[in-house]
Short mmCIF file of C-alpha atoms in Angstrom, two decimals:
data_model
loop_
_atom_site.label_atom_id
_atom_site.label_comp_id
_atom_site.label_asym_id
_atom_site.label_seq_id
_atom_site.Cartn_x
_atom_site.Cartn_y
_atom_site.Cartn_z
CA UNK T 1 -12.71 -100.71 15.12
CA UNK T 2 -10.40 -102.86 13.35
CA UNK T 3 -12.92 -104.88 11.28
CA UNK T 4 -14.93 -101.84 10.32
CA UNK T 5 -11.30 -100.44 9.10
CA UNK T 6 -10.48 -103.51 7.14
CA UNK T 7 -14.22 -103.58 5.63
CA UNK T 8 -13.60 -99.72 4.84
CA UNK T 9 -10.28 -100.44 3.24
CA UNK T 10 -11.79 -103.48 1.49
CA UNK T 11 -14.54 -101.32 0.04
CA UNK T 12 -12.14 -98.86 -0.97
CA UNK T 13 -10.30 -101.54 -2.95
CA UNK T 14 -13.61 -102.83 -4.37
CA UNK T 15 -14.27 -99.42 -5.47
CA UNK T 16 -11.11 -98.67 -7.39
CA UNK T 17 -10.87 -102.46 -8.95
CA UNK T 18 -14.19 -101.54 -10.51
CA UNK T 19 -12.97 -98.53 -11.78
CA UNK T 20 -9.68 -99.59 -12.86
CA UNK T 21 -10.73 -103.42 -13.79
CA UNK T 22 -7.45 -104.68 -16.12
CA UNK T 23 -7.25 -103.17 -19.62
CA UNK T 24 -6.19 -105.22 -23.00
CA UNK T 25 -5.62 -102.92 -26.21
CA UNK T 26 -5.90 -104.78 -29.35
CA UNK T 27 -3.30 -103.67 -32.30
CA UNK T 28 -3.14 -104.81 -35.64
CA UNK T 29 -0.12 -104.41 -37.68
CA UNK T 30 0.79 -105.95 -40.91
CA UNK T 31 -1.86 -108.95 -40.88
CA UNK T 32 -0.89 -109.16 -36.87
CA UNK T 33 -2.86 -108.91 -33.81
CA UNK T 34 -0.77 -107.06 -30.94
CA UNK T 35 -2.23 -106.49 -27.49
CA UNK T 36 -1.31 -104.57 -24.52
CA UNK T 37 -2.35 -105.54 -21.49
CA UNK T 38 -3.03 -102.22 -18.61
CA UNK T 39 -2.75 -103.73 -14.88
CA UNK T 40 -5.36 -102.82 -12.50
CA UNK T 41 -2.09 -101.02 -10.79
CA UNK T 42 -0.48 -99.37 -13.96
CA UNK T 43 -4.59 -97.82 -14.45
CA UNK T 44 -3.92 -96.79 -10.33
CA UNK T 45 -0.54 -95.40 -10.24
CA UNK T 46 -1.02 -93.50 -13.58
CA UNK T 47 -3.82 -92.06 -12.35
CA UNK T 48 -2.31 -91.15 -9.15
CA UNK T 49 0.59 -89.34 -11.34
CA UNK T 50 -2.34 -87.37 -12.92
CA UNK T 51 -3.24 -86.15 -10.09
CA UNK T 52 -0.25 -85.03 -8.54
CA UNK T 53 0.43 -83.16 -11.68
CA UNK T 54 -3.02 -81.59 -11.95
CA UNK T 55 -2.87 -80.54 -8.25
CA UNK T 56 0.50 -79.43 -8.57
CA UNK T 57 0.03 -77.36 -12.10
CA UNK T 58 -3.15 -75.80 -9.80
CA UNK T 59 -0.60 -75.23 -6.95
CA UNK T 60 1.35 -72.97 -9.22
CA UNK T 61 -1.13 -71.71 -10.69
CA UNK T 62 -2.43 -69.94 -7.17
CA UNK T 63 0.83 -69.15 -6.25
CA UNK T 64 1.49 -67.15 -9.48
CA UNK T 65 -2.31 -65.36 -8.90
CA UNK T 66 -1.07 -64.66 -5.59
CA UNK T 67 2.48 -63.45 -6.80
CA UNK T 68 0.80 -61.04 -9.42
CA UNK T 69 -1.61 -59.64 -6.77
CA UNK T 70 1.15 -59.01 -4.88
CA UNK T 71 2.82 -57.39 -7.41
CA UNK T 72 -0.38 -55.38 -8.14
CA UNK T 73 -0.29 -53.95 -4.74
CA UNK T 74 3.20 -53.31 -4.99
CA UNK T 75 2.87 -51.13 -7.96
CA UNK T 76 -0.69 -49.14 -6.62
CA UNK T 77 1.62 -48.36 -3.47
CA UNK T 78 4.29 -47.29 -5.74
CA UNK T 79 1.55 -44.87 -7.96
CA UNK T 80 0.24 -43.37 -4.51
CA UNK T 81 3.45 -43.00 -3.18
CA UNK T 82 4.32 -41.16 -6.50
CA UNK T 83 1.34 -39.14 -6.63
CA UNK T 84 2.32 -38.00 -3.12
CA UNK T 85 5.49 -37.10 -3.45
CA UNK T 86 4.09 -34.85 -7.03
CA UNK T 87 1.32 -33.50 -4.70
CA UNK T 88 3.89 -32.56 -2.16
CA UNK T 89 6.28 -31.07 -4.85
CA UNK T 90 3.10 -29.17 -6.15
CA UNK T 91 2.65 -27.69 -2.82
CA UNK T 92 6.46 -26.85 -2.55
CA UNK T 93 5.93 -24.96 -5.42
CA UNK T 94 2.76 -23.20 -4.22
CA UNK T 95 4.21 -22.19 -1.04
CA UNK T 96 7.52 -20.77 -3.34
CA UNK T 97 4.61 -18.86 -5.34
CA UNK T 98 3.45 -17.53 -2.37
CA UNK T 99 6.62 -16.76 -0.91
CA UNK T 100 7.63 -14.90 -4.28
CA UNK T 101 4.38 -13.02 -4.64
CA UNK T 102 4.91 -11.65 -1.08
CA UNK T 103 8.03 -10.66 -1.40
CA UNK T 104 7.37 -9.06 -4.72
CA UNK T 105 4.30 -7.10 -2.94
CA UNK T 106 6.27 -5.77 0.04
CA UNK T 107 8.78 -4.58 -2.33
CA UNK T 108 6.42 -2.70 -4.25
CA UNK T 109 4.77 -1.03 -0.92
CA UNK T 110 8.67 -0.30 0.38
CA UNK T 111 8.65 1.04 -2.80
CA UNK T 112 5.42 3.21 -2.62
CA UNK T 113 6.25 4.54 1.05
CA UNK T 114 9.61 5.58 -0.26
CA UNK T 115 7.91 7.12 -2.68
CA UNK T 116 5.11 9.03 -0.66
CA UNK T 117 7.70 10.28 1.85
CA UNK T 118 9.89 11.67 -0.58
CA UNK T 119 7.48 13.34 -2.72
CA UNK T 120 6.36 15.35 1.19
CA UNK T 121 9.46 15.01 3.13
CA UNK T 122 12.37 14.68 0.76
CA UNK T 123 14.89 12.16 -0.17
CA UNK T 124 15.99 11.57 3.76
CA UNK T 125 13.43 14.23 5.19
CA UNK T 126 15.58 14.37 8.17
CA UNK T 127 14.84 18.17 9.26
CA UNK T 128 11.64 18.34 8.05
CA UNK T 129 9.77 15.28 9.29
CA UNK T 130 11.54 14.17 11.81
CA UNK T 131 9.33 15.02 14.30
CA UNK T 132 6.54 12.84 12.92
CA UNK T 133 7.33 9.42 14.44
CA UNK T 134 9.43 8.22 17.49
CA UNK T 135 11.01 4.76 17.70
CA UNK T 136 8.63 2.50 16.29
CA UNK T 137 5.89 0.54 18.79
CA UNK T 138 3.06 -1.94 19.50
CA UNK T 139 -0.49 -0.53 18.16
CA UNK T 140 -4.01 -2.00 19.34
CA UNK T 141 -4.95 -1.04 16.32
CA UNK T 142 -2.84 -3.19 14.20
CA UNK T 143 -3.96 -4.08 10.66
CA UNK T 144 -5.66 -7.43 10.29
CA UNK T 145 -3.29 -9.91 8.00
CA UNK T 146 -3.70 -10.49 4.48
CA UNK T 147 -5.97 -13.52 5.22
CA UNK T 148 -5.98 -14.98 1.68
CA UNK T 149 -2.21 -14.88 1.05
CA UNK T 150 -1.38 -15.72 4.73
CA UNK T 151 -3.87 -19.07 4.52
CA UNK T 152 -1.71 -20.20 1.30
CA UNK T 153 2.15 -19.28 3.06
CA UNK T 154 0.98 -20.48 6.57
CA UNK T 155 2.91 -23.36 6.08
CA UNK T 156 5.44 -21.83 4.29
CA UNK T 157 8.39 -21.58 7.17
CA UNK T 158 10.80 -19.71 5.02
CA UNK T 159 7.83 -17.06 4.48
CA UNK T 160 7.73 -16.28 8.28
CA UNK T 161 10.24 -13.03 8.40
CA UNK T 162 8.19 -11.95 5.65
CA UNK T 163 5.24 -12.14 7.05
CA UNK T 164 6.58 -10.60 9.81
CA UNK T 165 8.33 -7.82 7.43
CA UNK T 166 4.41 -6.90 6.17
CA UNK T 167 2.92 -6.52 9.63
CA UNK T 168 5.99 -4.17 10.53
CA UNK T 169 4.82 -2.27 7.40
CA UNK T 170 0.90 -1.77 8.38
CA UNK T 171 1.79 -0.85 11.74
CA UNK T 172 4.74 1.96 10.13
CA UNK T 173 1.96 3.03 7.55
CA UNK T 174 -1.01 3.29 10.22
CA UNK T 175 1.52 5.13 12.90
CA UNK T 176 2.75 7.77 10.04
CA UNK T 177 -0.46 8.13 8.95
CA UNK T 178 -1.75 8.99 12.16
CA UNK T 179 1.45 11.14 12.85
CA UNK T 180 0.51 13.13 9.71
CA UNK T 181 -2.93 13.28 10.52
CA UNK T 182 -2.01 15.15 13.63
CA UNK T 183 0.31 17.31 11.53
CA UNK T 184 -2.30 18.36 9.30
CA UNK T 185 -4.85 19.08 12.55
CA UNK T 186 -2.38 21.08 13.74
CA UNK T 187 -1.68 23.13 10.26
CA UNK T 188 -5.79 23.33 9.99
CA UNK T 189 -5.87 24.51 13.41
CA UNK T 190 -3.08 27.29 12.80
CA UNK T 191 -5.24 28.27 9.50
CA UNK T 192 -8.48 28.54 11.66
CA UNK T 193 -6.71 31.08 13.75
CA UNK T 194 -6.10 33.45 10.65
CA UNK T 195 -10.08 33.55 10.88
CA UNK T 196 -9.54 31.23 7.77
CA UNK T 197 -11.77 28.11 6.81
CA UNK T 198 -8.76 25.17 6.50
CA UNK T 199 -11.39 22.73 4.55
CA UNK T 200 -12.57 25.76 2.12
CA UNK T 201 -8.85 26.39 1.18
CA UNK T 202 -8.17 22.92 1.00
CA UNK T 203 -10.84 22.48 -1.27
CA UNK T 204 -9.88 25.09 -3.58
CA UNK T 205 -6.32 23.46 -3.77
CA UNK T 206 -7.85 20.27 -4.39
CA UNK T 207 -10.04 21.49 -7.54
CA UNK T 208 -7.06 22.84 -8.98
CA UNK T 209 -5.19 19.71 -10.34
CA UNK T 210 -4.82 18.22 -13.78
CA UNK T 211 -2.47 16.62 -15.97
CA UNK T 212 -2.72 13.11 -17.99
CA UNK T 213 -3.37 10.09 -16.68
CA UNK T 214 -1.14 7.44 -16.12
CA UNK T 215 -1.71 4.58 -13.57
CA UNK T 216 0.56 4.11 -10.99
CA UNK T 217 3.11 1.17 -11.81
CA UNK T 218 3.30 -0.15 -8.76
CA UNK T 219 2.30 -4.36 -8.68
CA UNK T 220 -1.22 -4.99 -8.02
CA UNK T 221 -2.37 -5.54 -4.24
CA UNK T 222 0.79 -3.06 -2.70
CA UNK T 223 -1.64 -0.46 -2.49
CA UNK T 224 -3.40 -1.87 0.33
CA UNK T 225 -6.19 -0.13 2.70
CA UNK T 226 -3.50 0.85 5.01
CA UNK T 227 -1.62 2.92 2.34
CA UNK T 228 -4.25 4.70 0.09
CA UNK T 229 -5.36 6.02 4.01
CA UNK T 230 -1.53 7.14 3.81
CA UNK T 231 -1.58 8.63 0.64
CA UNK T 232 -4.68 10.60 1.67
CA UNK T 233 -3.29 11.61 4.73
CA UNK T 234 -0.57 13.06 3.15
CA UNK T 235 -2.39 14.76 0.41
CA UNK T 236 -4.81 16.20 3.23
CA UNK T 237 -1.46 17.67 5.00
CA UNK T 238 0.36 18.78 1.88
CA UNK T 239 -2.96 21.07 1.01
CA UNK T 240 -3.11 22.40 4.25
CA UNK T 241 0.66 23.17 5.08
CA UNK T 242 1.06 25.03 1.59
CA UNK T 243 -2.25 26.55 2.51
CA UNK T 244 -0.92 27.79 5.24
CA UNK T 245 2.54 29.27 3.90
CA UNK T 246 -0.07 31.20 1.54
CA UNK T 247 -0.96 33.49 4.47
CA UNK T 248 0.09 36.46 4.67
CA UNK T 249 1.65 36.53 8.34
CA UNK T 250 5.12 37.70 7.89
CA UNK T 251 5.37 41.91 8.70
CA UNK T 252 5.29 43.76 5.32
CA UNK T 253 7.49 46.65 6.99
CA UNK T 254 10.17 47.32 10.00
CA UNK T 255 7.69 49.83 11.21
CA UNK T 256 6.95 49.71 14.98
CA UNK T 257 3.33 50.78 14.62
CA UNK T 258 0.27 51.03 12.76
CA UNK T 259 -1.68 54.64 11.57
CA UNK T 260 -4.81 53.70 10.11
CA UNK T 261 -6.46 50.19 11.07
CA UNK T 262 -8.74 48.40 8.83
CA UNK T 263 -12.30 49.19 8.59
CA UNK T 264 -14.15 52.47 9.52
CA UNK T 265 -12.40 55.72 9.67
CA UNK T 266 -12.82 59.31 8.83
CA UNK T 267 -11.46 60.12 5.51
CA UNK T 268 -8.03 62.15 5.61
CA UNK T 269 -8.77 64.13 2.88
CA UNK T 270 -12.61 65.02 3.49
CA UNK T 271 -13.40 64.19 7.31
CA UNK T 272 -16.48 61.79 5.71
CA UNK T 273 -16.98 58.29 7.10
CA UNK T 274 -15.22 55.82 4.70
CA UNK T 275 -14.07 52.32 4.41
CA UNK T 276 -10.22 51.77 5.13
CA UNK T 277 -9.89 48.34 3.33
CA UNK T 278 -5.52 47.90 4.81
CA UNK T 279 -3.64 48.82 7.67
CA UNK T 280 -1.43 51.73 7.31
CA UNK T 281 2.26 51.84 8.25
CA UNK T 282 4.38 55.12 8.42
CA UNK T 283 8.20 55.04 8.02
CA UNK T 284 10.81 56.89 5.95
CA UNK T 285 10.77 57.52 2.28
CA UNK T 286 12.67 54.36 0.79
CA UNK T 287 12.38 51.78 3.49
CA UNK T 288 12.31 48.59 2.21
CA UNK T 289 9.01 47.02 1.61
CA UNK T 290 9.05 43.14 2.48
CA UNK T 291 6.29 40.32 0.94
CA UNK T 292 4.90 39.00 3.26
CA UNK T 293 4.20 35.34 1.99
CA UNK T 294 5.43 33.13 -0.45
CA UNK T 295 3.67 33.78 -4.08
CA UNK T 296 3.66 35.46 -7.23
CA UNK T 297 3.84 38.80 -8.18
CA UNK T 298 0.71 39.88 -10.21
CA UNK T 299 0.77 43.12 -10.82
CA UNK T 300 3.48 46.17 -10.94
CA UNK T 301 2.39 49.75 -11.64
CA UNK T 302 -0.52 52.41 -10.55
CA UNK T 303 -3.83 52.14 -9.65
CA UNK T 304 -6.27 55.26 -9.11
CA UNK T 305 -6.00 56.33 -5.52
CA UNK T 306 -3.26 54.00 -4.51
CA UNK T 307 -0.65 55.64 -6.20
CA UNK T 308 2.34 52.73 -7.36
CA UNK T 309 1.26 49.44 -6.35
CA UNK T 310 3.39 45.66 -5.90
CA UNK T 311 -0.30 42.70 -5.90
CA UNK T 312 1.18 39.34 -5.10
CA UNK T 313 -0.73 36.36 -5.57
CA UNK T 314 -0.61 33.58 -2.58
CA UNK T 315 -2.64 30.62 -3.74
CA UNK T 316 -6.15 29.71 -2.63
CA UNK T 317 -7.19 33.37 -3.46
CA UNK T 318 -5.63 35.10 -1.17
CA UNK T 319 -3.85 38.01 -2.24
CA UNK T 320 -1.51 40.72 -0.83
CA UNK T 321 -1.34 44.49 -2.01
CA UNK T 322 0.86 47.13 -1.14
CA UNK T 323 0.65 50.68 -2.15
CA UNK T 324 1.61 54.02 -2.22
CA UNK T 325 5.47 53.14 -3.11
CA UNK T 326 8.55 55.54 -4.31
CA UNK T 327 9.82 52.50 -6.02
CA UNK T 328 9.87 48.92 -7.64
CA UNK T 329 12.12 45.92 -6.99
CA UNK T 330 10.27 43.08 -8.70
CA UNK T 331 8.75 42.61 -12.14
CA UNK T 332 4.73 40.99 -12.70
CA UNK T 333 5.30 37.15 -12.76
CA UNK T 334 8.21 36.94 -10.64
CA UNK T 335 8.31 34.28 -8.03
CA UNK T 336 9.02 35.36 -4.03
CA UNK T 337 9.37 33.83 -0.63
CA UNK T 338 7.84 35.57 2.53
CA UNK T 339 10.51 38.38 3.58
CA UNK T 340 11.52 38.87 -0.15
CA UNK T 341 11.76 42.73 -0.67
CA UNK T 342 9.44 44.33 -3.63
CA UNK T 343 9.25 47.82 -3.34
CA UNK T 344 10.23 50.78 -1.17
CA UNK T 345 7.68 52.99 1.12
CA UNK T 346 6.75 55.95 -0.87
CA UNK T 347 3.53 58.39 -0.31
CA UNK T 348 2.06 58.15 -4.16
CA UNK T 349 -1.24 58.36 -4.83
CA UNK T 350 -3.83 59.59 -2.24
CA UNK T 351 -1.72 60.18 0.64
CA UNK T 352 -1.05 62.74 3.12
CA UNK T 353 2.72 61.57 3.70
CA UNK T 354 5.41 58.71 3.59
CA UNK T 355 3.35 55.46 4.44
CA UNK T 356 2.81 51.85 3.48
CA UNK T 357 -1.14 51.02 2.92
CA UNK T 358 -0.97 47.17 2.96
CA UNK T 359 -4.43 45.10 2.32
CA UNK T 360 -5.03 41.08 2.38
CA UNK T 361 -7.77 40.03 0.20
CA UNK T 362 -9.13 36.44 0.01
CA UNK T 363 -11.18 36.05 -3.74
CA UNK T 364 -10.85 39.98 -4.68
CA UNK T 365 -12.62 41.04 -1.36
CA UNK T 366 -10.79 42.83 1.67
CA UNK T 367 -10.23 41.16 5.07
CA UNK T 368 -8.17 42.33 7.86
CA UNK T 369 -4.46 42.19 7.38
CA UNK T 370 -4.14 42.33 11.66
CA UNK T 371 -5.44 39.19 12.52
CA UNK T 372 -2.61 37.82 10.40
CA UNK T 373 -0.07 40.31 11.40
CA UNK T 374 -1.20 38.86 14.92
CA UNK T 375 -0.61 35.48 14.97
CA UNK T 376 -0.50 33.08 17.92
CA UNK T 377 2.88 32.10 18.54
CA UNK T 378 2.05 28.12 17.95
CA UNK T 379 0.28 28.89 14.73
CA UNK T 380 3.61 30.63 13.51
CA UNK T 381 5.93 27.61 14.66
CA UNK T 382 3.29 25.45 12.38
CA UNK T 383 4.27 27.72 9.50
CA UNK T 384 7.77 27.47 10.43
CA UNK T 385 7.69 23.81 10.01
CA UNK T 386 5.62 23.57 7.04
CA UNK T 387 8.17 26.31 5.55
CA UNK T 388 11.59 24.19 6.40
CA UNK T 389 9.88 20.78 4.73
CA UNK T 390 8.91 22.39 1.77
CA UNK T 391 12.13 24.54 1.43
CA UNK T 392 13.88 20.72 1.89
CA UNK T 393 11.33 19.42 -1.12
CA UNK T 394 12.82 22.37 -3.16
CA UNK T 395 16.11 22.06 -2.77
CA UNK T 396 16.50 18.88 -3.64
CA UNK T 397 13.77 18.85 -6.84
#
């Protein structure tokens, strides 16, 4: 091992002697001859510096690549973390959008129910639809959320009582609605016992609207499902309440009982069969004569046979007439409420003594005045409580 060491080392001296053999560099100066002589270990050390400085210029050299890659990565951590932080501020600000636009839409349906309640009920509505709904509770049939603005506040924590706020809101609108659904069954139902059609009459009423138009302020999206059913609900009921405070139920006279009925009779005058198209009440000459609906007063004066004559006009074509009167109390185009008196009990016209003739006529023909004179008792509480909530509405319009 040793003498193939000292060959390899001797080769390796061999090597660099013939590679750095010694140097002489002629000069010539002035006429002179200068030389300098390079040693075979000048020629090795000087390259030896070389090559420390090469190696250590390279050294650097990767240590500054490495120290700007570094610095690269630094600075695409720095632009991610930065884009992260804008895309969470971007979502902050979504979720504030959505926040806003939520609260801005259950204002505007707050709004809208305060609104529709007044318009039927009032400004507290305390007497007249109080009976509608009870202390407020949990519905299977709950509205479904608002699933697009829900997705974009789901993560929106401070949106939560909000959220919470809107489904309280469905639930109110779906249980009023159905409470005034039930409120207008019952007012069709105390209609249908006049021998009345509620859905004709309500028809009528509806066909006879108008004015300009002018779209409803309120911001777009508050009138959801839930509260155009409301709105229709309470449309339905407010036809078929004043409907029903158009019928004539209320008792024209204090008389205790009835002479002629309606329908056939024998004529007074002649003995003939003839068609008695009112109900006949006797009394004493000047006893008050009573409307007996809400309405309008049509028509004052004589007609042929019935003598001095009070027409009132109830809505929905039902009208009232009452005839053979001493005496007038109202003027044509006056406005009355059921029990308002309009004339005292005469015997003009064709009449064989002191009597009211009182007819009910739905679109100019005759129908009989008793069924409505003969009310069920639960029909007239209806009418009662249609009468008090629009009596509220009036006095405070």
């Amino acid at each position: 091992m040793s003498q193939q060491k000292k060959k390899g080392l001797a080769g390796l001296r061999d090597r660099l002697n013939a590679l750095c053999p010694e140097r002489e560099i002629f000069l010539r100066s002035g006429g002179e001859v200068k030389f300098i002589r390079i040693s075979r270990r000048a020629q090795i050390i000087g390259a030896g510096l070389l090559s420390a400085a090469l190696i250590g210029w390279g050294g650097v050299t990767v240590a500054m690549l490495a120290n700007s890659a570094e610095i690269d990565a630094q600075r695409a951590a720095l632009a991610r973390e930065g884009r992260s932080v804008a895309k969470a501020a971007d979502k902050v600000a979504g979720y504030r959008k959505s926040v806003e636009a939520l609260a801005q839409e259950l204002e505007a349906r707050q709004d809208f129910m305060d609104d529709l309640y007044r318009a039927h009920f009032g400004d507290d509505g305390k007497d007249a639809g109080a009976d509608l709904i009870g202390a407020e509770k949990d519905d299977a049939r709950t509205v479904k959320k608002s699933a697009t603005l829900h997705t974009r506040i789901s993560m929106a924590p401070e949106a939560a009582p909000l959220v919470r706020l809107e489904q309280r809101q469905r639930r109110f609108a779906q249980l009023l609605t159905r409470a005034v659904e039930r409120r207008s069954d019952k007012a069709a139902a105390a209609i249908r016992s006049f021998g009345l059609n509620p859905e004709t009459l309500a028809r009528t009423a509806a066909r006879a609207q108008g004015g300009p138009f002018v779209p409803w302020k309120g911001e777009k999206g508050a009138m959801s499902g839930e509260l155009e059913h409301l709105a229709d609900a309470m449309s339905r009921m407010e036809f078929l309440e004043r409907s029903l405070l158009a019928i004539p139920s209320g008792q024209p006279t204090a008389a205790p009982m009835m002479t002629s009925s309606y329908g056939y009779r024998r004529d007074p005058f002649n003995g003939h069969a003839a068609f008695h198209a009112g109900i006949d009440f006797p009394g004493r000459y000047g006893q008050p004569i009573n409307a007996a609906a809400a309405g309008r007063v049509t028509y004052v004066g004589q007609r042929q046979g019935y003598g001095n004559v009070v027409e009132v006009e109830h809505g929905n074509g039902l009208m009232t007439r009452y005839a053979h009167l001493s005496g007038f109390v109202v003027r044509t185009g006056a406005r009355i409420a059921r029990g308002d008196t309009i004339g005292r009990m005469g015997s003009t016209g064709r009449s064989t003594g002191t009597h009211l003739h009182f007819e009910v006529r739905l679109n100019g023909q005759p129908i009989n005045p008793r069924r409505f004179l003969e009310a069920r008792t639960d029909a007239l509480q209806t009418q009662r409580i249609a009468t008090a909530r629009v009596a509220d509405l009036g006095g405070r319009g």
